[in-house]
XYZ file of C-alpha atoms in Angstrom:
557
model
C 5.232 -25.120 22.948
C 8.255 -25.936 25.108
C 11.060 -28.367 24.314
C 10.281 -30.118 27.594
C 6.827 -31.019 26.259
C 8.422 -32.746 23.256
C 10.653 -34.825 25.477
C 7.671 -35.841 27.600
C 5.761 -37.160 24.561
C 6.659 -40.851 24.368
C 5.198 -41.341 20.896
C 7.879 -39.058 19.422
C 10.741 -41.313 20.516
C 13.087 -38.448 21.434
C 16.143 -38.940 23.637
C 17.987 -35.929 25.107
C 21.718 -35.902 24.363
C 22.535 -32.426 25.668
C 21.062 -29.097 26.705
C 19.017 -30.078 29.734
C 19.187 -26.518 31.051
C 17.601 -25.166 27.851
C 14.412 -27.256 27.825
C 12.189 -24.254 28.545
C 12.921 -22.808 25.114
C 9.838 -22.127 22.986
C 9.354 -23.995 19.717
C 7.699 -21.829 17.041
C 7.970 -24.248 14.118
C 9.749 -27.230 12.632
C 12.130 -27.688 9.688
C 13.715 -30.767 8.107
C 17.070 -30.293 6.355
C 20.208 -32.062 5.190
C 21.846 -28.927 3.805
C 25.264 -27.976 5.107
C 24.054 -24.363 5.393
C 20.277 -24.060 5.876
C 20.468 -20.491 7.256
C 18.475 -18.912 4.430
C 15.455 -21.013 5.427
C 15.618 -20.309 9.167
C 13.861 -17.483 10.991
C 14.449 -18.563 14.622
C 12.595 -20.764 17.094
C 12.540 -23.896 14.908
C 13.090 -27.499 15.891
C 15.511 -28.634 13.171
C 15.259 -32.276 12.082
C 18.183 -33.805 10.177
C 19.183 -37.217 8.858
C 22.885 -36.150 8.974
C 23.408 -36.539 5.207
C 25.345 -33.247 5.314
C 28.027 -34.827 7.587
C 30.962 -36.387 5.752
C 33.398 -36.150 8.644
C 33.871 -34.928 12.206
C 34.928 -31.475 11.011
C 31.486 -30.829 9.515
C 29.613 -30.733 12.832
C 31.063 -27.523 14.269
C 30.149 -25.193 11.321
C 26.700 -26.768 10.989
C 25.839 -26.245 14.673
C 27.335 -22.738 14.626
C 24.973 -21.794 11.761
C 21.956 -23.150 13.652
C 22.875 -21.336 16.864
C 23.402 -18.052 15.021
C 19.955 -18.404 13.426
C 18.363 -18.797 16.861
C 16.855 -22.262 16.394
C 15.291 -23.869 19.468
C 16.915 -27.306 19.173
C 18.387 -29.932 16.863
C 16.988 -33.469 16.494
C 19.225 -35.982 14.680
C 17.856 -39.226 13.236
C 19.504 -42.576 14.011
C 18.171 -44.393 10.932
C 21.240 -43.803 8.716
C 24.304 -43.628 11.003
C 23.032 -45.374 14.115
C 24.147 -43.472 17.204
C 24.517 -39.715 16.902
C 28.233 -38.882 16.396
C 30.144 -37.624 19.436
C 31.529 -34.631 17.500
C 27.980 -33.385 16.905
C 27.117 -33.774 20.595
C 30.196 -31.776 21.652
C 29.484 -29.024 19.098
C 25.953 -28.636 20.456
C 27.278 -28.429 24.035
C 29.726 -25.676 23.031
C 26.940 -23.616 21.417
C 24.344 -24.398 24.121
C 22.050 -25.931 21.514
C 19.745 -28.690 22.855
C 20.235 -31.968 20.959
C 17.805 -34.865 20.639
C 18.256 -38.279 19.100
C 15.308 -39.564 17.048
C 14.757 -43.324 17.207
C 14.945 -45.049 13.832
C 11.331 -46.243 14.185
C 9.974 -42.657 14.295
C 9.394 -40.778 11.039
C 10.292 -37.111 10.848
C 6.776 -36.533 9.481
C 5.318 -37.738 12.794
C 7.340 -35.165 14.743
C 6.541 -32.420 12.244
C 2.802 -33.072 12.399
C 2.830 -33.096 16.217
C 4.773 -29.825 16.505
C 2.685 -27.998 13.887
C -0.551 -29.131 15.528
C 0.573 -28.061 18.987
C 2.055 -24.724 17.901
C -0.982 -23.819 15.786
C -3.341 -24.745 18.587
C -1.462 -22.674 21.154
C -1.240 -19.659 18.827
C -4.913 -19.935 18.003
C -5.752 -19.995 21.692
C -3.540 -16.975 22.361
C -5.047 -15.058 19.449
C -8.574 -15.959 20.504
C -7.885 -14.521 23.947
C -6.392 -11.324 22.519
C -9.245 -10.938 20.020
C -11.738 -11.406 22.826
C -10.011 -8.728 24.928
C -10.007 -6.326 22.008
C -13.676 -6.997 21.317
C -14.621 -6.287 24.932
C -12.497 -3.131 24.886
C -14.271 -1.842 21.784
C -17.760 -2.566 23.071
C -17.101 -0.850 26.378
C -15.468 2.338 25.124
C -13.657 4.112 22.300
C -11.903 2.074 19.646
C -8.453 0.866 20.546
C -6.301 2.088 17.718
C -8.192 1.152 14.597
C -7.657 -1.661 12.100
C -3.852 -1.492 12.489
C -4.116 -2.770 16.082
C -6.258 -5.709 15.008
C -3.876 -6.580 12.160
C -0.918 -6.472 14.542
C -2.562 -9.368 16.385
C -2.256 -11.468 13.246
C 1.422 -10.586 12.954
C 2.432 -11.206 16.566
C 0.306 -14.290 17.193
C 0.074 -16.051 13.846
C 3.034 -14.579 11.919
C 0.659 -13.421 9.185
C 1.244 -10.377 6.964
C -2.104 -8.689 6.344
C -3.602 -5.513 4.875
C -7.032 -3.886 4.765
C -7.800 -2.571 1.267
C -10.545 -0.432 -0.229
C -12.570 -1.791 -3.196
C -10.093 -0.083 -5.547
C -7.044 -1.484 -3.725
C -6.160 1.657 -1.752
C -4.303 0.645 1.454
C -6.321 1.453 4.570
C -4.330 -0.422 7.224
C -1.473 -2.905 7.546
C 0.174 -4.882 10.305
C 3.660 -3.972 11.505
C 4.807 -7.375 10.315
C 3.539 -6.483 6.807
C 6.037 -3.628 6.637
C 5.708 -1.553 3.490
C 2.403 -1.271 1.687
C 1.607 -3.622 -1.142
C 2.676 -2.444 -4.602
C -0.163 -0.560 -6.284
C -0.535 -3.106 -9.084
C -0.744 -5.985 -6.601
C -3.338 -4.306 -4.378
C -5.429 -3.335 -7.425
C -5.359 -6.934 -8.671
C -6.375 -8.245 -5.243
C -9.270 -5.792 -5.108
C -10.408 -6.779 -8.597
C -10.253 -10.494 -7.751
C -12.202 -9.886 -4.559
C -14.934 -7.927 -6.343
C -15.199 -10.496 -9.126
C -15.529 -13.318 -6.595
C -18.142 -11.419 -4.616
C -20.235 -10.837 -7.749
C -20.253 -14.546 -8.605
C -21.418 -15.410 -5.100
C -18.353 -17.425 -4.124
C -17.825 -17.671 -0.387
C -14.640 -16.251 1.090
C -11.825 -16.535 1.642
C -10.815 -16.212 -2.001
C -7.309 -17.401 -2.869
C -5.321 -15.407 -5.428
C -1.850 -16.108 -6.820
C 0.125 -12.977 -7.733
C 3.514 -13.920 -9.137
C 4.727 -16.591 -6.734
C 2.819 -15.289 -3.696
C -0.568 -16.601 -2.581
C -3.022 -14.262 -0.886
C -6.282 -15.131 0.849
C -8.987 -12.473 0.655
C -11.644 -12.095 3.348
C -14.610 -9.746 2.806
C -15.245 -7.155 5.514
C -18.990 -6.712 5.650
C -20.349 -3.924 7.783
C -23.300 -5.057 9.842
C -24.680 -1.540 9.763
C -24.970 -1.511 5.965
C -25.933 -5.118 5.307
C -28.009 -6.209 8.257
C -30.725 -7.614 6.048
C -29.552 -10.974 4.745
C -31.773 -10.696 1.689
C -30.123 -7.547 0.317
C -28.635 -7.758 -3.154
C -24.817 -7.987 -3.088
C -24.693 -5.238 -5.719
C -25.857 -2.739 -3.129
C -22.600 -3.012 -1.157
C -20.001 -4.774 -3.319
C -18.568 -1.543 -4.738
C -17.820 -0.041 -1.324
C -16.934 -2.996 0.950
C -13.407 -3.281 2.331
C -11.408 -6.510 2.188
C -8.743 -8.178 4.328
C -5.800 -9.513 2.295
C -3.611 -12.085 4.086
C -0.328 -13.293 2.622
C -1.052 -16.994 3.098
C -2.957 -19.872 1.531
C -6.030 -20.394 3.684
C -7.091 -23.454 1.686
C -5.550 -25.873 4.198
C -6.371 -23.945 7.346
C -8.380 -25.697 10.063
C -11.848 -24.419 10.839
C -10.640 -22.832 14.088
C -8.179 -20.570 12.322
C -10.712 -19.576 9.656
C -13.168 -18.688 12.433
C -10.518 -16.485 14.036
C -9.911 -14.624 10.784
C -13.638 -14.119 10.399
C -13.589 -12.663 13.907
C -10.827 -10.269 12.879
C -12.908 -9.077 9.912
C -15.801 -8.465 12.304
C -13.569 -6.333 14.521
C -12.462 -4.285 11.524
C -16.112 -3.967 10.455
C -16.944 -2.522 13.879
C -14.167 0.029 13.441
C -15.536 0.948 10.030
C -19.096 1.253 11.326
C -17.892 3.843 13.794
C -16.269 5.848 11.032
C -19.349 5.484 8.844
C -21.427 7.012 11.624
C -19.308 10.176 11.348
C -20.340 10.475 7.701
C -23.898 11.224 8.755
C -23.025 14.849 9.560
C -21.145 15.352 6.315
C -23.963 13.772 4.312
C -26.513 16.063 5.927
C -24.386 19.124 5.192
C -24.023 18.074 1.572
C -27.758 17.444 1.273
C -28.585 20.873 2.683
C -26.139 22.695 0.401
C -27.333 20.698 -2.611
C -30.985 21.541 -1.951
C -30.119 25.240 -1.676
C -28.172 25.118 -4.947
C -30.866 23.206 -6.864
C -33.730 25.391 -5.620
C -31.971 28.576 -6.728
C -31.322 29.965 -3.250
C -29.490 33.280 -2.954
C -25.692 32.991 -3.067
C -25.476 34.642 0.360
C -27.607 31.872 1.869
C -25.491 29.163 0.241
C -22.299 30.922 1.362
C -23.552 31.007 4.943
C -24.169 27.239 4.829
C -20.725 26.666 3.371
C -19.150 28.644 6.222
C -20.775 26.184 8.605
C -19.654 23.201 6.535
C -16.039 24.247 5.982
C -14.799 23.689 9.588
C -16.407 20.230 9.598
C -14.954 19.209 6.260
C -11.579 20.917 6.614
C -10.842 21.098 10.346
C -8.160 23.590 11.289
C -8.049 25.589 8.072
C -10.292 28.380 9.282
C -11.073 29.712 5.807
C -13.631 28.749 3.227
C -11.881 26.629 0.586
C -12.438 26.229 -3.110
C -14.910 23.505 -4.033
C -15.267 20.847 -6.687
C -18.369 18.860 -7.586
C -18.303 15.212 -8.646
C -21.429 13.452 -9.914
C -21.698 9.661 -10.112
C -24.351 7.285 -11.349
C -24.431 3.486 -10.927
C -26.857 1.584 -13.141
C -27.637 -2.137 -13.350
C -29.123 -3.725 -16.472
C -32.813 -4.449 -16.104
C -32.822 -4.369 -12.291
C -34.762 -2.250 -9.831
C -31.804 -1.434 -7.584
C -31.698 2.091 -6.229
C -28.503 3.541 -7.641
C -28.207 6.708 -5.553
C -27.169 5.131 -2.222
C -24.779 2.756 -4.016
C -23.101 5.660 -5.814
C -23.001 7.650 -2.563
C -21.108 4.930 -0.667
C -18.836 4.425 -3.646
C -17.893 8.099 -3.937
C -17.058 8.184 -0.238
C -14.509 5.442 -0.915
C -12.919 6.570 -4.153
C -12.691 10.370 -3.864
C -9.275 10.306 -2.340
C -5.727 10.285 -3.653
C -5.042 6.578 -4.354
C -1.555 7.002 -2.843
C -3.033 8.166 0.468
C -3.292 5.461 3.117
C -5.464 5.338 6.200
C -9.174 4.976 6.984
C -9.913 8.672 7.635
C -10.036 9.784 4.003
C -13.774 10.540 4.060
C -13.395 13.232 6.727
C -13.082 15.860 3.985
C -15.708 14.657 1.536
C -19.455 15.296 1.745
C -21.698 13.199 -0.489
C -25.458 13.420 -0.961
C -27.695 11.472 -3.280
C -30.788 12.505 -5.132
C -32.708 10.046 -7.247
C -30.295 7.785 -9.101
C -27.197 9.960 -8.816
C -24.765 10.848 -6.044
C -23.235 14.313 -5.756
C -20.022 15.006 -3.855
C -18.827 18.346 -2.554
C -15.053 18.123 -2.424
C -13.337 20.987 -0.586
C -9.909 22.002 -1.832
C -7.561 23.566 0.661
C -5.743 25.434 -2.125
C -5.734 25.782 -5.867
C -2.671 26.063 -8.046
C -1.555 29.245 -9.678
C -2.646 29.876 -13.225
C 0.977 30.631 -14.059
C 2.312 27.129 -13.491
C -0.141 25.504 -15.859
C -1.069 22.763 -13.395
C -4.432 21.859 -11.964
C -5.341 21.051 -8.397
C -8.087 18.877 -7.074
C -9.600 15.812 -8.705
C -8.829 15.157 -12.364
C -11.197 12.876 -14.263
C -8.406 10.984 -16.057
C -6.495 10.264 -12.852
C -9.669 9.216 -11.054
C -10.614 6.878 -13.869
C -7.119 5.342 -13.972
C -7.251 4.616 -10.236
C -10.644 2.902 -10.139
C -11.421 1.494 -13.592
C -9.938 -2.005 -13.444
C -11.039 -3.077 -9.937
C -14.533 -1.581 -10.170
C -15.090 -3.068 -13.635
C -14.705 -6.479 -11.998
C -17.334 -5.559 -9.404
C -19.725 -4.248 -12.047
C -19.288 -7.527 -13.933
C -21.327 -7.599 -17.153
C -24.518 -5.997 -15.870
C -23.432 -2.779 -14.137
C -22.093 0.599 -15.182
C -20.463 3.528 -13.360
C -20.218 6.983 -14.936
C -18.502 9.971 -13.340
C -18.421 13.691 -14.103
C -15.976 16.162 -12.551
C -16.362 19.938 -12.444
C -13.709 22.617 -12.342
C -12.885 24.216 -8.985
C -15.043 27.173 -7.936
C -14.150 29.676 -5.235
C -17.545 30.976 -4.133
C -21.157 30.058 -3.531
C -22.087 31.742 -6.800
C -20.111 29.131 -8.710
C -21.606 26.009 -7.131
C -24.704 25.850 -9.302
C -22.620 26.115 -12.453
C -20.198 23.507 -11.105
C -23.066 21.093 -10.456
C -24.417 21.495 -13.988
C -20.903 21.168 -15.378
C -20.313 17.917 -13.488
C -23.697 16.535 -14.586
C -22.993 17.433 -18.204
C -19.546 15.826 -18.008
C -21.154 12.661 -16.618
C -23.529 12.550 -19.597
C -20.503 12.814 -21.897
C -18.924 9.890 -20.005
C -22.172 7.896 -20.306
C -22.017 8.205 -24.109
C -18.701 6.329 -24.143
C -18.212 2.562 -24.184
C -16.980 0.734 -21.098
C -18.154 -0.333 -17.648
C -16.430 2.599 -15.896
C -16.205 5.980 -17.644
C -15.360 9.491 -16.491
C -15.192 12.933 -18.052
C -13.953 16.267 -16.745
C -14.736 19.900 -17.265
C -11.823 20.276 -19.713
C -13.728 18.244 -22.292
C -16.787 20.491 -22.236
C -15.056 23.261 -24.210
C -13.948 21.016 -27.053
C -15.323 19.193 -30.077
C -14.798 16.077 -27.914
C -18.078 17.052 -26.227
C -19.981 16.599 -29.493
C -18.423 13.408 -30.826
C -19.890 10.933 -28.297
C -23.410 12.007 -29.241
C -22.999 11.291 -32.957
C -24.908 8.047 -33.741
C -22.713 5.105 -34.714
C -24.212 4.711 -38.182
C -23.637 8.417 -38.905
C -20.017 8.115 -37.723
C -19.374 5.132 -39.965
C -20.911 6.761 -43.024
C -19.076 10.063 -42.481
C -15.635 8.519 -41.951
C -16.081 5.996 -44.764
C -16.971 8.689 -47.273
C -13.857 10.741 -46.490
C -11.245 8.180 -45.446
C -12.018 4.910 -47.252
C -10.692 6.179 -50.632
C -7.430 7.117 -48.913
C -7.180 3.800 -47.074
C -7.779 1.864 -50.293
C -5.114 3.869 -52.106
C -2.629 3.352 -49.259
C -3.323 -0.385 -49.277
C -2.683 -0.665 -53.013
C 0.260 1.737 -53.348
C 1.745 1.985 -49.808
C 1.459 5.734 -50.210
C 0.880 6.708 -46.561
C -1.786 9.267 -47.415
C -3.564 8.856 -44.040
C -0.400 9.555 -41.958
C 0.361 12.484 -44.268
C -3.132 13.906 -43.746
C -2.841 13.571 -39.953
C 0.542 15.311 -39.900
C -0.631 18.077 -42.271
C -3.607 18.905 -40.036
C -1.506 18.659 -36.872
C 0.912 21.214 -38.363
C -1.987 23.599 -39.080
C -1.434 23.272 -42.834
C 2.177 24.470 -42.732
C 4.010 22.912 -45.690
C 7.480 23.481 -44.210
C 6.747 22.116 -40.722
C 4.852 19.141 -42.069
C 7.580 18.235 -44.582
C 10.196 18.468 -41.812
C 8.150 16.243 -39.492
C 7.644 13.607 -42.203
C 11.246 13.922 -43.497
C 9.919 14.675 -46.983
C 10.757 17.217 -49.665
C 8.063 19.907 -49.859
C 7.312 18.915 -53.464
C 6.666 15.322 -52.352
C 4.333 16.601 -49.664
C 2.472 18.753 -52.185
C 2.073 15.727 -54.463
C 0.571 13.660 -51.609
C -1.831 16.413 -50.529
C -2.882 16.853 -54.161
C -3.593 13.131 -54.389
C -5.721 13.355 -51.184
C -7.757 16.192 -52.679
C -8.159 14.339 -55.978
C -9.391 11.118 -54.328
C -11.845 12.851 -51.978
C -12.966 15.859 -53.994
C -12.027 18.146 -51.086
C -9.767 21.217 -50.889
C -7.359 21.261 -47.929
C -6.904 25.008 -48.257
C -10.512 25.479 -47.131
C -11.241 25.570 -43.390
C -14.477 23.584 -43.791
C -12.733 20.689 -45.526
C -9.887 20.704 -43.003
C -12.427 20.463 -40.187
C -14.269 17.588 -41.879
C -11.044 15.606 -42.244
C -10.084 16.401 -38.637
C -13.409 15.100 -37.268
C -13.312 12.026 -39.498
C -9.887 11.100 -38.159
C -11.018 11.624 -34.552
C -14.121 9.458 -35.026
C -12.382 6.661 -36.912
């Protein structure tokens, strides 16, 4: 709104004392202050209201007005309730700095002016945003998308001064407004995603307000009309793959008009996502075709020919067949007839990406099919690391689990479960069938573990770790109790530290010297402790079989 409009509103009781040539300035907000230096709270465009408590003498006016002018405020309004007429030194200071000055009649409360300005400014901004949103909607329905979610979020920044981000269900940043600046910290975005998923599972209507530290965020679900057109569909069919809009503001006091506008913004972003989802159809079909060839035992040459067709689609511009990884996922709900395959398919398309990678185009290089209750992803790798550097490329089960466990556990609530298996990289069609079986076997290992979200990788399939999850709980307890309880009881009574000694002895491969050095013991003391362990358990730690039994007991305890 313009300063001139304030002066023309009789109910505000404003009288112009200077700055008639500046009445076309735009007012973007209002602030009440009696601080001598309020600069830290000013961002420009405000109407500043003051009761003049900061003024103790004529010399105070000049620095106060200079601070306001430097901050770019629109005007100053001084109340007459305390001092009567506005001091002449303040009027002259405002003239020197070309700052419009109003006198506020003693019968008018600052709250009345504040409420009027906020109502007018919010209404004008809402109208401007509605017009821009409408233009963007028409542009998208008549032709190609106009820049993606970032363009829509920029509307919130320029028209409503709102910082906003679009996040995946695991908190991965997909888009952000220019006003938002840097991406949200990973821990903050993960917490927002978890809160959003938890709220969605309990059926609470958005927006959901979340306090992180001292900052309040309002979370709006982005529901794709293409995937949830039927109103009767169970929320569990989409909750694990829906995006969300996080706005740095408390929407609890927003008027209905502004909430409607934000809902319109989420619809625009949903349209953008629907267009990207449509591109997944080709990748899904390619994955389904390759998977059927692999599972039916087709000749490697036939599978390789299909991969040569798929590679340019999945890795545009590379021109060479990449290495491949297979990831298998299964989503299960307790006692419910919900088809898990499509849910796991949509979920894999969201999470199989480096969590530090931003942008909505991450699924361009992932092909996911589903068969029965499981989803299977073909993940092309542009390159694999050298065996000499000891590192691994591609998707690692531990890193994947770390990135998705906390947020998705909130979405799974207490009745859902996600298990993931990751294969090693293979470099030819001949290896795909083995990679698929490896990923499926790793998923079964993950399923034997406790927790709502579990993952296992190919590294664990060549270890005793593969066997331990399948040992029944009662067998575990009996086995570990028989070997370790006598040692625990002795340690409790004598503070002898036999259990730590046993762990160190096995970790040092039975080397007396290395183990004594690690424990800072004399070798004779170590021999005494090991002898006591053998006496209490009836085992001989020089025998491989007994060493292995102790090792497994410690791992299962």
